[in-house]
């Protein structure tokens, strides 16, 4: 190519690119699509804007383009929504349309080829899974049957913190909450526990599970360019191999739990909600009983899929919520003291707080709601996908569009909240018992909403509420120094603290007496 041809190419290239951008802009106008950043690159679209954490990137884009934005992540159209009215349209009027899940590489491996509860598309199979989770695992009756397990594990946590108090040693609360949740969830699901009062019952298996949970959230949240630009899938070979290995490792672990439950059921003769000895059946026991009745549906893969979702999601999100909440309380001692006084006034000093007391603790409920508003465990709701063309905020939304609801943005938007960056539990006064996103005007929805809302919401309230009430009732808390707790946000599929919470606790005198008097 001679110099003249090169000069001509370089001269016309910017003009061609400018014409491309103008045509894209007017194409959007003609199609009545939502607004988007003007610069849409060939092949990658708006992926050049992507920076972690994604919810912060989407906030910056919304400030320029508005609360309803249609982005192009490679070949995939992505609808970013950060206005309550638009959320209502998506999850109420268009609930069925947006009930699907996008197909990602992670869903292929972690989600059993998009057939597990989280990854499955809307349809008969998903409805069956949801029904199983709602009736056999997470129903109010099932949760009530297992309330003693939750109480036992919280008391075990209290004993451990009491030991730390006597030693006057700093406590890693992320680890404390994780061990609590792992024991609690494992006992409810498989009838076993990993951590004892003084030492781990099974150090290796507990460490293995913790690593599996870490990898599930790490790899599920990993950016895979092949999900958006299929022609570049070869760049994801390493990620796919890691996902495949994770699936094998997780399946081996979960199948081992199923095998243990089978053997125990055979030995103990368990075949109902409660066995002959009065022991509560685990979730797996219930599902194995159903398997004997309907073996063609309740296959081990279905059981593993339900176990994996509930174990990983139930553990990680609850730990994050409790850690954020206690961090906020340590930075706002007056709120902590007020919550402690409420518990003292309602529960007294003769016993420990119980799940049934939560309805009598409105201020604590306000605290949890405010913490979830400021630091939702999932700053972006799990992605949805439209099964057909629809309309949102007056704009045309094409079939196959991925929907991202920016909960973090909505729950901190000054248009909907007074002083949104301020920790103020009183803002929820009068709304303590209201949990539905609809009743909150879609301004507060840490558990999502609609058909694909979180099925474990009731369990989360039970566990988080009792755990926080117990650490507030039983201990006086202080920071390790005069500086405030660092509230920087980490990255991941959920939103952890950037640095784990370290604090110091002192057992209150009446609790010391209870611990010495009663076997708890």
Coordinates of C-alpha atoms in Angstrom, one line a residue:
X1 CA 0.0 0.0 0.0
X2 CA 1.6 3.3 -1.1
X3 CA 1.7 6.5 1.0
X4 CA -1.3 8.0 -0.8
X5 CA -3.5 5.0 0.0
X6 CA -2.4 5.0 3.7
X7 CA -3.1 8.8 3.9
X8 CA -6.5 8.3 2.4
X9 CA -7.3 5.5 4.8
X10 CA -6.3 7.5 7.8
X11 CA -8.2 10.5 6.5
X12 CA -11.5 8.6 6.0
X13 CA -11.3 6.3 9.0
X14 CA -12.4 9.0 11.6
X15 CA -15.2 10.0 9.2
X16 CA -16.4 6.5 8.9
X17 CA -16.3 6.0 12.7
X18 CA -18.2 9.2 13.2
X19 CA -20.8 8.2 10.7
X20 CA -21.1 4.8 12.6
X21 CA -21.7 6.6 15.9
X22 CA -24.2 8.9 14.4
X23 CA -26.1 6.0 12.8
X24 CA -26.1 4.1 16.1
X25 CA -27.5 7.2 17.8
X26 CA -30.3 7.7 15.4
X27 CA -31.0 4.0 15.2
X28 CA -31.7 4.1 19.0
X29 CA -34.0 7.1 18.5
X30 CA -35.8 5.4 15.7
X31 CA -36.3 2.2 17.7
X32 CA -37.3 4.2 20.8
X33 CA -34.6 2.5 22.9
X34 CA -33.6 4.0 26.2
X35 CA -30.6 6.4 26.1
X36 CA -27.0 5.2 26.3
X37 CA -23.5 6.7 26.2
X38 CA -22.9 8.1 22.8
X39 CA -19.6 6.3 22.2
X40 CA -20.6 2.7 21.3
X41 CA -17.5 0.9 20.0
X42 CA -17.7 -1.8 17.3
X43 CA -17.7 -5.4 18.6
X44 CA -17.3 -4.5 22.3
X45 CA -20.1 -1.8 22.5
X46 CA -19.9 -0.2 26.0
X47 CA -17.6 -2.8 27.6
X48 CA -14.8 -0.3 27.6
X49 CA -16.7 1.5 30.4
X50 CA -16.7 -1.5 32.6
X51 CA -14.8 -1.1 35.8
X52 CA -15.3 -2.9 39.1
X53 CA -17.4 -2.6 41.1
X54 CA -20.0 -2.7 38.3
X55 CA -22.8 -1.0 40.4
X56 CA -20.6 2.1 40.8
X57 CA -19.9 2.2 37.0
X58 CA -23.6 2.0 36.4
X59 CA -24.3 4.8 38.8
X60 CA -21.9 7.0 36.9
X61 CA -23.5 6.2 33.6
X62 CA -27.0 6.8 35.0
X63 CA -25.9 10.3 36.2
X64 CA -25.2 11.1 32.6
X65 CA -27.9 9.2 30.8
X66 CA -30.8 8.8 33.3
X67 CA -32.2 6.0 35.5
X68 CA -33.1 3.8 32.5
X69 CA -30.2 3.0 30.2
X70 CA -29.8 0.4 27.5
X71 CA -26.1 -0.6 27.2
X72 CA -24.4 -2.9 24.7
X73 CA -22.0 -5.3 26.4
X74 CA -20.6 -6.8 23.2
X75 CA -23.5 -8.5 21.4
X76 CA -25.6 -8.5 24.6
X77 CA -28.1 -5.7 25.3
X78 CA -28.1 -4.7 29.0
X79 CA -30.9 -2.7 30.6
X80 CA -29.6 -0.8 33.7
X81 CA -32.5 0.4 36.0
X82 CA -32.0 2.7 39.0
X83 CA -35.5 4.2 39.5
X84 CA -38.3 2.7 41.7
X85 CA -41.0 3.3 39.1
X86 CA -39.0 1.5 36.4
X87 CA -38.3 -1.4 38.9
X88 CA -42.0 -1.7 39.4
X89 CA -42.6 -2.0 35.7
X90 CA -39.9 -4.6 35.4
X91 CA -40.9 -6.8 38.4
X92 CA -44.6 -6.2 38.5
X93 CA -46.2 -5.5 35.2
X94 CA -43.4 -7.3 33.2
X95 CA -42.6 -9.9 35.9
X96 CA -43.1 -12.9 33.7
X97 CA -41.3 -11.3 30.8
X98 CA -38.2 -10.7 33.0
X99 CA -38.4 -14.0 34.8
X100 CA -35.6 -15.7 32.7
X101 CA -31.9 -15.8 33.5
X102 CA -29.2 -14.9 31.0
X103 CA -27.0 -17.9 30.0
X104 CA -23.5 -17.5 31.2
X105 CA -20.5 -19.8 31.3
X106 CA -20.7 -19.9 35.1
X107 CA -24.4 -21.1 34.8
X108 CA -23.2 -23.9 32.5
X109 CA -20.9 -25.4 35.1
X110 CA -22.0 -24.1 38.5
X111 CA -25.7 -24.1 37.6
X112 CA -25.8 -27.7 36.1
X113 CA -26.2 -26.4 32.6
X114 CA -28.6 -23.7 33.7
X115 CA -30.9 -26.1 35.5
X116 CA -30.4 -25.2 39.2
X117 CA -32.8 -22.8 41.1
X118 CA -30.7 -19.7 40.5
X119 CA -29.7 -20.3 36.9
X120 CA -32.8 -22.0 35.5
X121 CA -35.0 -20.1 33.0
X122 CA -38.6 -19.5 33.9
X123 CA -40.8 -22.6 33.1
X124 CA -42.1 -25.8 34.6
X125 CA -38.7 -27.0 35.8
X126 CA -38.0 -23.8 37.6
X127 CA -41.5 -23.7 39.1
X128 CA -40.9 -27.2 40.5
X129 CA -37.6 -26.2 42.0
X130 CA -39.1 -23.1 43.6
X131 CA -42.0 -25.2 45.0
X132 CA -39.6 -27.7 46.5
X133 CA -37.5 -24.9 48.1
X134 CA -40.6 -23.1 49.3
X135 CA -42.5 -26.1 50.8
X136 CA -39.9 -28.7 51.6
X137 CA -37.0 -26.5 52.7
X138 CA -37.8 -22.9 53.5
X139 CA -41.5 -23.0 54.5
X140 CA -42.5 -21.4 57.9
X141 CA -43.3 -24.8 59.2
X142 CA -39.9 -26.3 58.3
X143 CA -38.1 -23.3 59.7
X144 CA -40.1 -23.5 62.9
X145 CA -39.3 -27.2 63.2
X146 CA -35.6 -26.3 63.1
X147 CA -35.6 -23.2 65.3
X148 CA -33.8 -25.1 68.2
X149 CA -30.8 -25.6 65.9
X150 CA -30.5 -21.9 65.2
X151 CA -30.8 -21.2 69.0
X152 CA -28.1 -23.8 69.8
X153 CA -25.7 -22.4 67.3
X154 CA -26.2 -18.8 68.4
X155 CA -25.6 -19.9 72.0
X156 CA -22.4 -21.7 70.9
X157 CA -21.3 -18.4 69.3
X158 CA -21.9 -16.6 72.6
X159 CA -19.7 -19.1 74.5
X160 CA -16.9 -18.5 72.0
X161 CA -17.2 -14.7 72.3
X162 CA -17.3 -15.1 76.1
X163 CA -13.9 -16.9 75.9
X164 CA -12.5 -14.1 73.8
X165 CA -13.8 -11.6 76.3
X166 CA -12.0 -13.3 79.2
X167 CA -8.8 -13.2 77.2
X168 CA -9.4 -9.5 76.3
X169 CA -8.3 -10.5 72.7
X170 CA -9.5 -8.9 69.5
X171 CA -12.2 -10.9 67.6
X172 CA -12.4 -11.4 63.9
X173 CA -16.1 -11.1 63.5
X174 CA -16.2 -12.2 59.9
X175 CA -14.8 -15.5 61.0
X176 CA -17.1 -15.7 64.0
X177 CA -20.2 -15.1 61.8
X178 CA -19.0 -17.5 59.1
X179 CA -18.5 -20.3 61.6
X180 CA -21.9 -19.6 63.0
X181 CA -23.6 -19.6 59.6
X182 CA -21.7 -22.7 58.4
X183 CA -22.7 -24.7 61.5
X184 CA -26.2 -23.5 61.4
X185 CA -26.8 -24.1 57.7
X186 CA -25.0 -27.4 57.7
X187 CA -27.1 -28.7 60.6
X188 CA -30.3 -27.6 58.9
X189 CA -29.3 -29.0 55.5
X190 CA -27.3 -32.1 56.4
X191 CA -27.6 -32.7 60.1
X192 CA -23.9 -32.1 60.9
X193 CA -21.6 -29.3 62.2
X194 CA -18.0 -28.5 61.7
X195 CA -17.1 -26.1 64.5
X196 CA -17.2 -27.0 68.2
X197 CA -17.0 -24.7 71.2
X198 CA -13.2 -24.9 71.5
X199 CA -12.0 -26.5 68.3
X200 CA -13.2 -27.5 64.8
X201 CA -14.8 -30.9 64.6
X202 CA -13.5 -31.4 61.1
X203 CA -10.8 -28.9 60.2
X204 CA -10.1 -30.2 56.7
X205 CA -13.8 -30.5 55.6
X206 CA -14.7 -27.1 57.0
X207 CA -11.7 -25.5 55.2
X208 CA -12.8 -27.3 52.0
X209 CA -16.3 -26.0 52.2
X210 CA -15.1 -22.4 52.9
X211 CA -12.9 -22.6 49.9
X212 CA -15.7 -23.9 47.7
X213 CA -17.9 -21.0 48.8
X214 CA -15.1 -18.5 48.1
X215 CA -14.6 -20.0 44.6
X216 CA -18.3 -20.1 43.8
X217 CA -18.7 -16.3 44.4
X218 CA -15.3 -15.5 42.9
X219 CA -15.8 -17.4 39.7
X220 CA -19.5 -16.6 39.3
X221 CA -18.6 -12.9 39.5
X222 CA -15.6 -13.2 37.2
X223 CA -15.8 -11.2 34.0
X224 CA -15.9 -13.6 31.1
X225 CA -15.5 -11.7 27.8
X226 CA -16.9 -14.8 26.0
X227 CA -20.3 -14.2 27.6
X228 CA -20.6 -10.9 25.7
X229 CA -18.3 -11.4 22.7
X230 CA -18.7 -15.0 21.7
X231 CA -15.9 -14.7 19.1
X232 CA -13.5 -14.1 21.9
X233 CA -14.5 -17.3 23.9
X234 CA -11.1 -18.7 23.4
X235 CA -9.8 -16.2 25.9
X236 CA -11.9 -17.9 28.6
X237 CA -10.2 -21.3 28.4
X238 CA -8.5 -20.9 31.8
X239 CA -11.7 -19.6 33.4
X240 CA -13.8 -22.5 32.0
X241 CA -11.2 -25.0 33.3
X242 CA -11.4 -23.5 36.8
X243 CA -15.2 -23.6 36.6
X244 CA -15.2 -27.2 35.5
X245 CA -12.8 -28.2 38.3
X246 CA -14.9 -26.3 40.9
X247 CA -18.0 -28.1 39.7
X248 CA -16.3 -31.5 40.2
X249 CA -15.0 -30.5 43.6
X250 CA -18.3 -29.2 44.8
X251 CA -20.3 -32.2 43.4
X252 CA -17.9 -34.5 45.2
X253 CA -18.4 -32.6 48.5
X254 CA -22.2 -32.4 48.2
X255 CA -22.5 -36.0 47.1
X256 CA -20.6 -37.0 50.2
X257 CA -23.1 -35.2 52.4
X258 CA -26.0 -36.9 50.6
X259 CA -24.3 -40.3 51.1
X260 CA -23.8 -39.6 54.9
X261 CA -27.5 -38.6 55.2
X262 CA -28.6 -41.8 53.3
X263 CA -26.6 -44.0 55.6
X264 CA -27.9 -42.2 58.7
X265 CA -31.5 -42.5 57.6
X266 CA -31.0 -46.3 57.0
X267 CA -29.4 -46.7 60.4
X268 CA -31.9 -44.5 62.3
X269 CA -35.1 -45.4 60.4
X270 CA -35.9 -41.8 59.7
X271 CA -38.9 -41.2 57.3
X272 CA -40.9 -38.2 58.5
X273 CA -40.5 -34.6 59.7
X274 CA -39.2 -36.0 63.0
X275 CA -37.6 -39.3 63.5
X276 CA -38.7 -41.9 66.1
X277 CA -36.2 -40.5 68.6
X278 CA -37.6 -37.0 68.2
X279 CA -34.7 -35.6 66.2
X280 CA -35.4 -33.0 63.6
X281 CA -34.9 -34.1 60.0
X282 CA -32.4 -32.2 57.9
X283 CA -33.4 -30.7 54.5
X284 CA -31.5 -33.5 52.8
X285 CA -33.4 -36.1 54.8
X286 CA -36.7 -34.6 53.6
X287 CA -35.5 -34.6 50.0
X288 CA -34.3 -38.1 50.1
X289 CA -37.7 -39.2 51.5
X290 CA -39.2 -37.5 48.5
X291 CA -36.7 -39.2 46.3
X292 CA -37.9 -42.6 47.5
X293 CA -41.5 -41.5 46.5
X294 CA -40.6 -39.9 43.1
X295 CA -37.1 -41.1 42.0
X296 CA -37.6 -40.0 38.5
X297 CA -37.6 -36.3 39.6
X298 CA -35.8 -36.1 42.9
X299 CA -32.5 -37.2 41.5
X300 CA -29.2 -36.6 43.3
X301 CA -28.4 -33.8 40.8
X302 CA -31.5 -31.9 41.8
X303 CA -30.7 -32.3 45.5
X304 CA -27.1 -31.2 45.0
X305 CA -28.3 -28.1 43.1
X306 CA -30.6 -27.1 45.9
X307 CA -28.0 -27.8 48.5
X308 CA -25.4 -25.8 46.7
X309 CA -27.5 -22.7 46.3
X310 CA -28.8 -22.7 49.8
X311 CA -25.5 -23.4 51.5
X312 CA -23.4 -20.9 49.5
X313 CA -26.0 -18.1 49.2
X314 CA -27.3 -18.5 52.8
X315 CA -23.9 -18.5 54.3
X316 CA -22.1 -15.7 52.4
X317 CA -24.9 -13.1 52.2
X318 CA -25.9 -13.5 55.9
X319 CA -22.3 -13.1 57.0
X320 CA -21.9 -10.0 54.9
X321 CA -25.1 -8.5 56.4
X322 CA -24.1 -9.2 60.0
X323 CA -20.6 -7.9 59.5
X324 CA -21.8 -4.6 57.9
X325 CA -24.5 -4.1 60.6
X326 CA -22.1 -4.6 63.5
X327 CA -19.5 -2.3 61.9
X328 CA -22.1 0.4 61.6
X329 CA -23.1 0.0 65.2
X330 CA -19.5 0.2 66.4
X331 CA -19.2 3.5 64.5
X332 CA -22.5 4.7 66.0
X333 CA -22.3 3.8 69.7
X334 CA -25.5 5.7 70.6
X335 CA -27.5 3.5 68.3
X336 CA -25.8 0.4 69.7
X337 CA -26.7 1.5 73.3
X338 CA -30.3 2.2 72.3
X339 CA -30.6 -1.2 70.7
X340 CA -29.2 -2.8 73.8
X341 CA -31.6 -1.0 76.1
X342 CA -34.5 -2.1 73.9
X343 CA -33.5 -5.7 74.4
X344 CA -33.0 -5.2 78.1
X345 CA -36.4 -3.6 78.5
X346 CA -38.3 -6.3 76.5
X347 CA -36.3 -9.4 77.4
X348 CA -34.9 -8.6 80.8
X349 CA -31.9 -10.1 82.5
X350 CA -33.1 -13.6 83.4
X351 CA -32.8 -15.2 80.0
X352 CA -31.2 -14.8 76.5
X353 CA -33.1 -13.3 73.6
X354 CA -35.1 -15.7 71.4
X355 CA -36.4 -15.6 67.9
X356 CA -39.9 -15.1 69.2
X357 CA -38.7 -11.8 70.8
X358 CA -37.9 -10.2 67.5
X359 CA -41.5 -8.9 66.9
X360 CA -41.1 -7.0 70.2
X361 CA -37.8 -5.3 69.1
X362 CA -38.8 -2.7 66.5
X363 CA -35.7 -0.6 66.8
X364 CA -33.4 -3.6 66.1
X365 CA -35.5 -4.3 63.0
X366 CA -35.0 -0.7 61.9
X367 CA -31.3 -1.1 62.4
X368 CA -31.2 -4.2 60.2
X369 CA -33.2 -2.5 57.5
X370 CA -31.0 0.5 57.5
X371 CA -27.9 -1.6 57.3
X372 CA -29.4 -3.5 54.3
X373 CA -30.3 -0.2 52.7
X374 CA -26.8 1.1 52.9
X375 CA -24.9 -2.1 52.3
X376 CA -27.1 -4.6 50.5
X377 CA -25.4 -8.0 50.3
X378 CA -26.0 -8.0 46.5
X379 CA -25.7 -4.4 45.2
X380 CA -27.0 -5.6 41.9
X381 CA -30.0 -7.9 41.9
X382 CA -29.2 -11.3 40.2
X383 CA -29.5 -10.6 36.4
X384 CA -32.8 -11.2 34.6
X385 CA -33.5 -11.6 30.9
X386 CA -36.5 -10.6 28.9
X387 CA -38.3 -13.5 27.1
X388 CA -40.0 -11.1 24.7
X389 CA -40.2 -7.5 23.7
X390 CA -41.7 -5.2 26.2
X391 CA -41.9 -1.5 27.3
X392 CA -40.2 0.0 30.4
X393 CA -40.5 3.8 31.2
X394 CA -42.0 4.3 27.8
X395 CA -39.0 2.8 26.0
X396 CA -38.9 -0.2 23.8
X397 CA -36.9 -3.1 25.3
X398 CA -35.9 -5.9 22.9
X399 CA -36.3 -9.6 23.5
X400 CA -33.2 -11.2 25.1
X401 CA -32.2 -8.0 27.0
X402 CA -30.3 -8.6 30.2
X403 CA -31.8 -6.6 33.2
X404 CA -29.6 -5.2 35.9
X405 CA -31.4 -3.6 38.9
X406 CA -29.0 -1.3 40.7
X407 CA -30.3 -1.7 44.3
X408 CA -27.3 0.1 45.7
X409 CA -28.1 3.2 43.6
X410 CA -31.8 3.2 44.4
X411 CA -31.3 2.7 48.1
X412 CA -28.8 5.6 48.3
X413 CA -30.5 8.0 45.9
X414 CA -31.2 11.4 47.5
X415 CA -34.4 11.7 45.4
X416 CA -35.9 8.9 47.5
X417 CA -34.0 9.1 50.8
X418 CA -33.3 12.0 53.1
X419 CA -29.5 12.1 53.8
X420 CA -29.0 8.7 52.2
X421 CA -25.3 8.5 53.2
X422 CA -26.2 8.9 56.9
X423 CA -26.9 5.8 59.1
X424 CA -30.3 6.6 60.5
X425 CA -32.4 3.6 61.6
X426 CA -35.2 6.0 62.7
X427 CA -36.1 6.5 59.0
X428 CA -37.8 3.1 59.1
X429 CA -39.9 3.9 62.2
X430 CA -43.4 2.6 61.6
X431 CA -42.2 0.3 58.8
X432 CA -40.5 -2.3 61.1
X433 CA -42.8 -5.1 60.1
X434 CA -42.9 -4.2 56.4
X435 CA -40.7 -6.4 54.3
X436 CA -42.1 -6.3 50.8
X437 CA -40.4 -4.1 48.2
X438 CA -43.9 -3.1 46.9
X439 CA -44.9 -1.8 50.3
X440 CA -41.6 0.2 50.4
X441 CA -42.4 1.7 47.0
X442 CA -39.6 -0.3 45.4
X443 CA -37.1 2.0 47.1
X444 CA -35.9 -0.8 49.5
X445 CA -35.5 -4.3 48.1
X446 CA -32.4 -6.1 49.3
X447 CA -34.1 -9.5 48.7
X448 CA -35.4 -8.6 45.3
X449 CA -39.0 -9.0 44.3
X450 CA -41.4 -10.9 42.2
X451 CA -41.1 -14.5 40.9
X452 CA -37.3 -14.4 41.1
X453 CA -37.1 -12.8 44.5
X454 CA -34.9 -14.4 47.2
X455 CA -36.7 -17.6 48.5
X456 CA -34.6 -17.5 51.7
X457 CA -35.8 -14.1 52.9
X458 CA -37.6 -15.5 55.9
X459 CA -34.7 -17.6 57.0
X460 CA -32.4 -14.6 56.7
X461 CA -34.5 -12.5 59.0
X462 CA -34.6 -15.3 61.6
X463 CA -30.9 -15.9 61.5
X464 CA -29.6 -12.4 61.2
X465 CA -32.1 -11.0 63.7
X466 CA -31.4 -13.6 66.4
X467 CA -27.6 -13.4 65.9
X468 CA -27.4 -9.6 66.1
X469 CA -29.8 -9.4 69.0
X470 CA -27.7 -11.9 70.9
X471 CA -24.3 -10.2 70.4
X472 CA -25.9 -6.9 71.3
X473 CA -27.6 -8.3 74.4
X474 CA -24.7 -10.3 75.7
X475 CA -21.7 -8.1 75.2
X476 CA -20.5 -4.5 75.3
X477 CA -18.6 -3.7 72.2
X478 CA -15.7 -1.3 71.3
X479 CA -13.4 -0.6 68.5
X480 CA -9.7 -1.6 68.8
X481 CA -8.7 2.0 68.7
X482 CA -10.1 5.5 68.5
X483 CA -10.4 5.4 64.7
X484 CA -13.7 4.6 63.1
X485 CA -14.2 1.2 61.5
X486 CA -13.2 1.2 57.9
X487 CA -16.4 1.0 55.8
X488 CA -14.7 0.5 52.4
X489 CA -16.5 -1.9 50.1
X490 CA -14.8 -4.9 48.7
X491 CA -15.5 -6.5 45.3
X492 CA -17.3 -9.7 44.4
X493 CA -20.7 -11.1 43.4
X494 CA -21.8 -10.0 46.9
X495 CA -20.5 -6.9 48.5
X496 CA -18.1 -7.8 51.4
X497 CA -16.2 -5.3 53.6
X498 CA -12.8 -4.6 52.1
X499 CA -11.2 -5.4 55.5
X500 CA -12.7 -7.9 57.9
X501 CA -14.2 -6.5 61.1
X502 CA -12.0 -6.7 64.1
X503 CA -13.5 -5.7 67.5
X504 CA -13.2 -6.2 71.2
X505 CA -16.1 -7.5 73.4
X506 CA -16.8 -7.6 77.1
X507 CA -19.3 -10.0 78.5
X508 CA -22.0 -8.3 80.5
X509 CA -22.3 -9.4 84.1
X510 CA -25.8 -10.9 83.9
X511 CA -24.7 -13.0 81.0
X512 CA -21.8 -14.3 82.9
X513 CA -24.2 -15.5 85.6
X514 CA -26.5 -17.1 83.0
X515 CA -23.5 -18.9 81.4
X516 CA -22.5 -20.3 84.8
X517 CA -26.0 -21.2 85.9
X518 CA -27.5 -22.7 82.8
X519 CA -26.2 -25.3 80.4
X520 CA -26.4 -23.2 77.2

